[in-house]
mmCIF file of C-alpha atoms in Angstrom:
data_model
loop_
_atom_site.group_PDB
_atom_site.id
_atom_site.type_symbol
_atom_site.label_atom_id
_atom_site.label_comp_id
_atom_site.label_asym_id
_atom_site.label_seq_id
_atom_site.Cartn_x
_atom_site.Cartn_y
_atom_site.Cartn_z
ATOM 1 C CA MET S 1 -200.964 13.376 58.680
ATOM 2 C CA GLY S 2 -201.227 16.785 60.291
ATOM 3 C CA THR S 3 -198.730 18.679 58.175
ATOM 4 C CA SER S 4 -199.354 22.374 57.681
ATOM 5 C CA GLN S 5 -198.037 23.850 54.450
ATOM 6 C CA ILE S 6 -197.113 27.412 55.299
ATOM 7 C CA GLN S 7 -199.407 29.668 53.282
ATOM 8 C CA ARG S 8 -199.000 32.706 55.559
ATOM 9 C CA LYS S 9 -197.019 33.575 58.641
ATOM 10 C CA THR S 10 -197.441 30.965 61.368
ATOM 11 C CA HIS S 11 -196.611 31.599 65.021
ATOM 12 C CA ILE S 12 -195.368 28.898 67.429
ATOM 13 C CA GLU S 13 -194.333 29.217 71.070
ATOM 14 C CA CYS S 14 -192.010 26.820 72.889
ATOM 15 C CA ARG S 15 -189.212 26.707 75.450
ATOM 16 C CA ALA S 16 -186.520 24.980 73.380
ATOM 17 C CA VAL S 17 -185.572 24.239 69.798
ATOM 18 C CA LEU S 18 -183.744 21.011 68.933
ATOM 19 C CA PHE S 19 -181.951 21.254 65.578
ATOM 20 C CA ASP S 20 -180.740 18.401 63.439
ATOM 21 C CA LEU S 21 -177.303 19.252 62.014
ATOM 22 C CA ASP S 22 -176.658 18.017 58.469
ATOM 23 C CA GLY S 23 -179.180 19.483 56.051
ATOM 24 C CA VAL S 24 -180.554 21.906 58.665
ATOM 25 C CA LEU S 25 -177.635 23.986 59.957
ATOM 26 C CA ILE S 26 -174.831 22.829 57.667
ATOM 27 C CA ASP S 27 -174.675 21.593 54.089
ATOM 28 C CA SER S 28 -172.439 18.532 54.105
ATOM 29 C CA THR S 29 -174.046 16.696 51.193
ATOM 30 C CA GLU S 30 -171.082 16.986 48.813
ATOM 31 C CA CYS S 31 -168.621 15.791 51.449
ATOM 32 C CA ILE S 32 -170.733 12.901 52.734
ATOM 33 C CA LEU S 33 -171.584 11.631 49.259
ATOM 34 C CA ARG S 34 -167.898 11.645 48.350
ATOM 35 C CA HIS S 35 -167.140 9.325 51.259
ATOM 36 C CA TRP S 36 -170.090 7.072 50.487
ATOM 37 C CA ARG S 37 -169.109 6.775 46.817
ATOM 38 C CA ASP S 38 -165.613 5.680 47.800
ATOM 39 C CA TRP S 39 -166.976 3.096 50.242
ATOM 40 C CA ALA S 40 -169.612 1.854 47.786
ATOM 41 C CA GLU S 41 -167.044 1.364 45.033
ATOM 42 C CA LYS S 42 -164.677 -0.556 47.313
ATOM 43 C CA ASN S 43 -167.459 -2.798 48.617
ATOM 44 C CA HIS S 44 -169.448 -3.253 45.386
ATOM 45 C CA VAL S 45 -172.568 -1.612 46.759
ATOM 46 C CA ASP S 46 -174.995 0.329 44.569
ATOM 47 C CA ILE S 47 -174.623 3.985 45.609
ATOM 48 C CA ARG S 48 -178.315 4.527 44.851
ATOM 49 C CA LYS S 49 -179.237 2.171 47.690
ATOM 50 C CA ILE S 50 -177.143 4.257 50.053
ATOM 51 C CA GLU S 51 -178.610 7.550 48.830
ATOM 52 C CA ARG S 52 -182.119 6.262 49.512
ATOM 53 C CA VAL S 53 -181.525 5.441 53.171
ATOM 54 C CA ALA S 54 -178.415 7.154 54.525
ATOM 55 C CA HIS S 55 -179.621 10.631 55.385
ATOM 56 C CA GLY S 56 -180.497 10.937 59.048
ATOM 57 C CA LEU S 57 -179.139 7.516 60.028
ATOM 58 C CA ARG S 58 -175.899 6.655 61.780
ATOM 59 C CA THR S 59 -173.222 5.317 59.423
ATOM 60 C CA VAL S 60 -173.229 1.833 60.943
ATOM 61 C CA GLU S 61 -177.032 1.610 60.562
ATOM 62 C CA THR S 62 -176.826 2.579 56.889
ATOM 63 C CA MET S 63 -174.135 -0.037 56.317
ATOM 64 C CA ARG S 64 -176.251 -2.705 58.019
ATOM 65 C CA LEU S 65 -179.086 -1.918 55.641
ATOM 66 C CA VAL S 66 -177.106 -1.925 52.389
ATOM 67 C CA ALA S 67 -174.330 -4.427 53.172
ATOM 68 C CA PRO S 68 -175.367 -6.787 55.982
ATOM 69 C CA HIS S 69 -172.667 -9.244 54.896
ATOM 70 C CA GLN S 70 -169.882 -6.751 55.680
ATOM 71 C CA ASN S 71 -167.980 -6.264 58.923
ATOM 72 C CA VAL S 72 -169.900 -3.008 59.323
ATOM 73 C CA GLU S 73 -168.539 -2.052 62.742
ATOM 74 C CA GLN S 74 -164.974 -1.974 61.431
ATOM 75 C CA ASP S 75 -166.046 -0.328 58.181
ATOM 76 C CA ALA S 76 -167.979 2.350 60.071
ATOM 77 C CA ALA S 77 -164.946 3.119 62.254
ATOM 78 C CA THR S 78 -162.716 3.516 59.179
ATOM 79 C CA PHE S 79 -165.377 5.609 57.440
ATOM 80 C CA HIS S 80 -165.556 7.866 60.490
ATOM 81 C CA ASP S 81 -161.791 8.393 60.495
ATOM 82 C CA HIS S 82 -161.935 9.472 56.860
ATOM 83 C CA GLU S 83 -164.788 11.893 57.606
ATOM 84 C CA LEU S 84 -162.773 13.556 60.371
ATOM 85 C CA LEU S 85 -159.871 14.167 58.009
ATOM 86 C CA ASP S 86 -161.865 15.356 54.976
ATOM 87 C CA THR S 87 -164.383 18.157 55.495
ATOM 88 C CA GLU S 88 -163.963 19.767 52.082
ATOM 89 C CA GLY S 89 -167.215 21.290 50.835
ATOM 90 C CA ILE S 90 -168.938 21.690 54.208
ATOM 91 C CA ILE S 91 -170.582 25.098 54.621
ATOM 92 C CA ALA S 92 -173.141 26.724 56.905
ATOM 93 C CA ILE S 93 -176.658 26.844 55.510
ATOM 94 C CA ASP S 94 -177.907 30.337 54.779
ATOM 95 C CA GLY S 95 -179.367 31.824 57.945
ATOM 96 C CA ALA S 96 -177.744 29.363 60.373
ATOM 97 C CA LEU S 97 -175.171 31.752 61.826
ATOM 98 C CA ARG S 98 -177.719 34.560 62.255
ATOM 99 C CA LEU S 99 -180.243 32.234 63.873
ATOM 100 C CA LEU S 100 -177.883 30.552 66.344
ATOM 101 C CA THR S 101 -176.106 33.770 67.285
ATOM 102 C CA ALA S 102 -179.433 35.328 68.273
ATOM 103 C CA LEU S 103 -180.564 32.401 70.436
ATOM 104 C CA PRO S 104 -179.705 32.270 74.163
ATOM 105 C CA GLU S 105 -177.728 29.236 75.311
ATOM 106 C CA TRP S 106 -180.600 27.802 77.334
ATOM 107 C CA SER S 107 -182.954 27.698 74.384
ATOM 108 C CA TRP S 108 -181.409 25.344 71.831
ATOM 109 C CA THR S 109 -179.180 22.407 71.085
ATOM 110 C CA ILE S 110 -178.248 20.023 68.299
ATOM 111 C CA VAL S 111 -179.471 16.424 68.045
ATOM 112 C CA THR S 112 -177.542 14.555 65.372
ATOM 113 C CA SER S 113 -176.656 11.086 64.133
ATOM 114 C CA ALA S 114 -173.001 12.126 63.803
ATOM 115 C CA SER S 115 -170.354 11.487 66.462
ATOM 116 C CA ARG S 116 -169.274 14.240 68.830
ATOM 117 C CA ASP S 117 -165.846 14.498 67.184
ATOM 118 C CA LEU S 118 -167.450 14.767 63.764
ATOM 119 C CA VAL S 119 -169.864 17.455 64.961
ATOM 120 C CA LYS S 120 -166.902 19.450 66.273
ATOM 121 C CA VAL S 121 -164.982 19.399 62.988
ATOM 122 C CA ARG S 122 -168.043 20.040 60.823
ATOM 123 C CA MET S 123 -169.274 22.930 62.956
ATOM 124 C CA ALA S 124 -165.792 24.445 62.973
ATOM 125 C CA LYS S 125 -165.506 24.072 59.193
ATOM 126 C CA ALA S 126 -168.886 25.805 58.792
ATOM 127 C CA GLY S 127 -167.927 28.592 61.205
ATOM 128 C CA LEU S 128 -170.593 27.710 63.772
ATOM 129 C CA GLN S 129 -170.233 27.258 67.518
ATOM 130 C CA MET S 130 -171.014 23.830 68.951
ATOM 131 C CA PRO S 131 -173.475 23.875 71.869
ATOM 132 C CA GLU S 132 -172.279 22.322 75.117
ATOM 133 C CA LYS S 133 -175.356 20.122 75.578
ATOM 134 C CA CYS S 134 -175.673 18.626 72.114
ATOM 135 C CA VAL S 135 -176.772 15.013 71.576
ATOM 136 C CA THR S 136 -174.631 12.883 69.257
ATOM 137 C CA ALA S 137 -174.401 9.261 68.192
ATOM 138 C CA ASP S 138 -172.029 8.713 71.118
ATOM 139 C CA ASP S 139 -174.754 9.571 73.630
ATOM 140 C CA VAL S 140 -177.510 7.108 72.705
ATOM 141 C CA ARG S 141 -178.014 3.400 72.273
ATOM 142 C CA ASN S 142 -180.645 3.821 69.554
ATOM 143 C CA GLY S 143 -180.368 6.452 66.838
ATOM 144 C CA LYS S 144 -183.111 8.095 64.813
ATOM 145 C CA PRO S 145 -185.911 7.168 64.031
ATOM 146 C CA SER S 146 -185.947 6.121 67.702
ATOM 147 C CA PRO S 147 -187.173 8.979 69.921
ATOM 148 C CA GLU S 148 -184.229 8.435 72.278
ATOM 149 C CA PRO S 149 -181.971 11.205 70.857
ATOM 150 C CA TYR S 150 -184.646 13.886 70.995
ATOM 151 C CA LEU S 151 -185.856 12.831 74.430
ATOM 152 C CA LEU S 152 -182.274 13.132 75.681
ATOM 153 C CA GLY S 153 -181.997 16.561 74.062
ATOM 154 C CA ALA S 154 -185.073 17.779 75.923
ATOM 155 C CA GLU S 155 -183.744 16.327 79.168
ATOM 156 C CA LYS S 156 -180.365 18.035 78.763
ATOM 157 C CA LEU S 157 -182.082 21.396 78.337
ATOM 158 C CA GLY S 158 -184.401 20.751 81.275
ATOM 159 C CA ASN S 159 -187.606 20.713 79.233
ATOM 160 C CA THR S 160 -190.491 18.348 78.678
ATOM 161 C CA PRO S 161 -191.008 16.986 75.153
ATOM 162 C CA GLN S 162 -194.167 19.074 74.812
ATOM 163 C CA GLU S 163 -192.125 22.248 75.421
ATOM 164 C CA CYS S 164 -189.736 21.470 72.539
ATOM 165 C CA VAL S 165 -189.839 22.049 68.800
ATOM 166 C CA VAL S 166 -187.693 19.956 66.471
ATOM 167 C CA VAL S 167 -186.230 21.291 63.214
ATOM 168 C CA GLU S 168 -185.454 18.445 60.797
ATOM 169 C CA ASP S 169 -184.955 17.684 57.132
ATOM 170 C CA ALA S 170 -184.983 13.865 57.046
ATOM 171 C CA PRO S 171 -187.983 11.516 57.376
ATOM 172 C CA SER S 172 -186.141 9.432 59.985
ATOM 173 C CA GLY S 173 -185.510 12.507 62.110
ATOM 174 C CA ILE S 174 -189.082 13.722 61.721
ATOM 175 C CA GLU S 175 -190.305 10.324 62.876
ATOM 176 C CA ALA S 176 -187.955 10.485 65.874
ATOM 177 C CA GLY S 177 -189.234 13.908 66.880
ATOM 178 C CA LYS S 178 -192.897 12.916 66.586
ATOM 179 C CA LYS S 179 -192.316 9.691 68.523
ATOM 180 C CA ALA S 180 -190.747 11.844 71.227
ATOM 181 C CA GLY S 181 -193.988 13.824 71.492
ATOM 182 C CA MET S 182 -192.584 17.033 70.015
ATOM 183 C CA ARG S 183 -193.782 19.406 67.336
ATOM 184 C CA VAL S 184 -191.672 19.150 64.186
ATOM 185 C CA ILE S 185 -190.772 21.747 61.578
ATOM 186 C CA ALA S 186 -189.479 20.118 58.388
ATOM 187 C CA ILE S 187 -187.162 21.969 56.000
ATOM 188 C CA ALA S 188 -187.282 20.973 52.335
ATOM 189 C CA SER S 189 -183.508 21.102 51.883
ATOM 190 C CA THR S 190 -182.493 17.497 51.224
ATOM 191 C CA HIS S 191 -185.948 16.023 50.532
ATOM 192 C CA SER S 192 -188.744 17.312 48.349
ATOM 193 C CA ARG S 193 -191.795 18.984 49.821
ATOM 194 C CA GLN S 194 -193.849 16.071 48.483
ATOM 195 C CA THR S 195 -191.705 13.586 50.400
ATOM 196 C CA LEU S 196 -192.044 15.638 53.572
ATOM 197 C CA LEU S 197 -195.830 15.819 53.132
ATOM 198 C CA GLU S 198 -195.842 12.046 53.499
ATOM 199 C CA THR S 199 -194.326 12.353 56.980
ATOM 200 C CA GLU S 200 -195.938 13.448 60.235
ATOM 201 C CA ALA S 201 -194.198 16.836 60.287
ATOM 202 C CA ASP S 202 -196.391 19.562 61.742
ATOM 203 C CA TYR S 203 -195.030 22.286 59.480
ATOM 204 C CA ILE S 204 -193.000 22.429 56.276
ATOM 205 C CA VAL S 205 -190.868 25.368 55.130
ATOM 206 C CA ASP S 206 -188.574 25.656 52.143
ATOM 207 C CA ARG S 207 -185.496 27.148 53.826
ATOM 208 C CA LEU S 208 -183.950 27.770 57.203
ATOM 209 C CA LEU S 209 -184.251 31.446 56.318
ATOM 210 C CA ASP S 210 -188.016 31.024 56.665
ATOM 211 C CA LEU S 211 -187.597 30.554 60.447
ATOM 212 C CA HIS S 212 -187.460 33.620 62.655
ATOM 213 C CA ILE S 213 -187.009 33.045 66.390
ATOM 214 C CA SER S 214 -187.121 35.591 69.204
ATOM 215 C CA SER S 215 -186.725 34.946 72.902
ATOM 216 C CA SER S 216 -187.724 36.337 76.268
ATOM 217 C CA ASP S 217 -185.218 35.714 79.057
ATOM 218 C CA ASP S 218 -187.776 36.756 81.667
ATOM 219 C CA ASP S 219 -190.112 33.802 81.141
ATOM 220 C CA ARG S 220 -187.842 31.699 78.915
ATOM 221 C CA ILE S 221 -190.318 31.538 76.056
ATOM 222 C CA LEU S 222 -189.315 31.306 72.413
ATOM 223 C CA SER S 223 -191.484 32.759 69.680
ATOM 224 C CA ILE S 224 -191.041 31.112 66.274
ATOM 225 C CA MET S 225 -192.433 32.773 63.142
ATOM 226 C CA LEU S 226 -192.609 30.689 59.976
ATOM 227 C CA GLU S 227 -192.927 32.268 56.564
#
């Protein structure tokens, strides 16, 4: 493990930042858990099993893990419809609006396990603008922890993996970013610092507010300061 616990200000340079969505830019925990509790109760699944594996995975993949006997494709479609209709409790994480507003369009995107429609409604609910070149569950065959989503994100922005930095909160997303050959900043928002120390994240910070990013349009270089 090469994780750096931030003891003092750390400086990173890159050409693009790839953000996970839930747990990084928006707090959707209350809303998502509400849907999972309803599904678990109807299907006699222990909610604790879901809580252990769901974060960072696509809905259908979580269902396959906890209820392989179910018709998970149909269940996932119904679950998705409910998520589109109920966004109560979704808010922007502190610092997200400031951070994204300051970043030029060429420098960042979102790479998420949610569908494109779900990203749209959640970003709108949180008061954030959805980037044009985001990567969603609709765009890839294999979700996180496969590197495919992050590799596609780099490609969409016209960068090599080595030029990108990933910002994640979930072990599955951290694994995806590292498999893609990118540097990964982990935020201890949905998982404990101890859990994140057991991943291959390059850096760990406590909050999104601990990231400060400036850009230079002349050479298209981003400067990230971690506190």
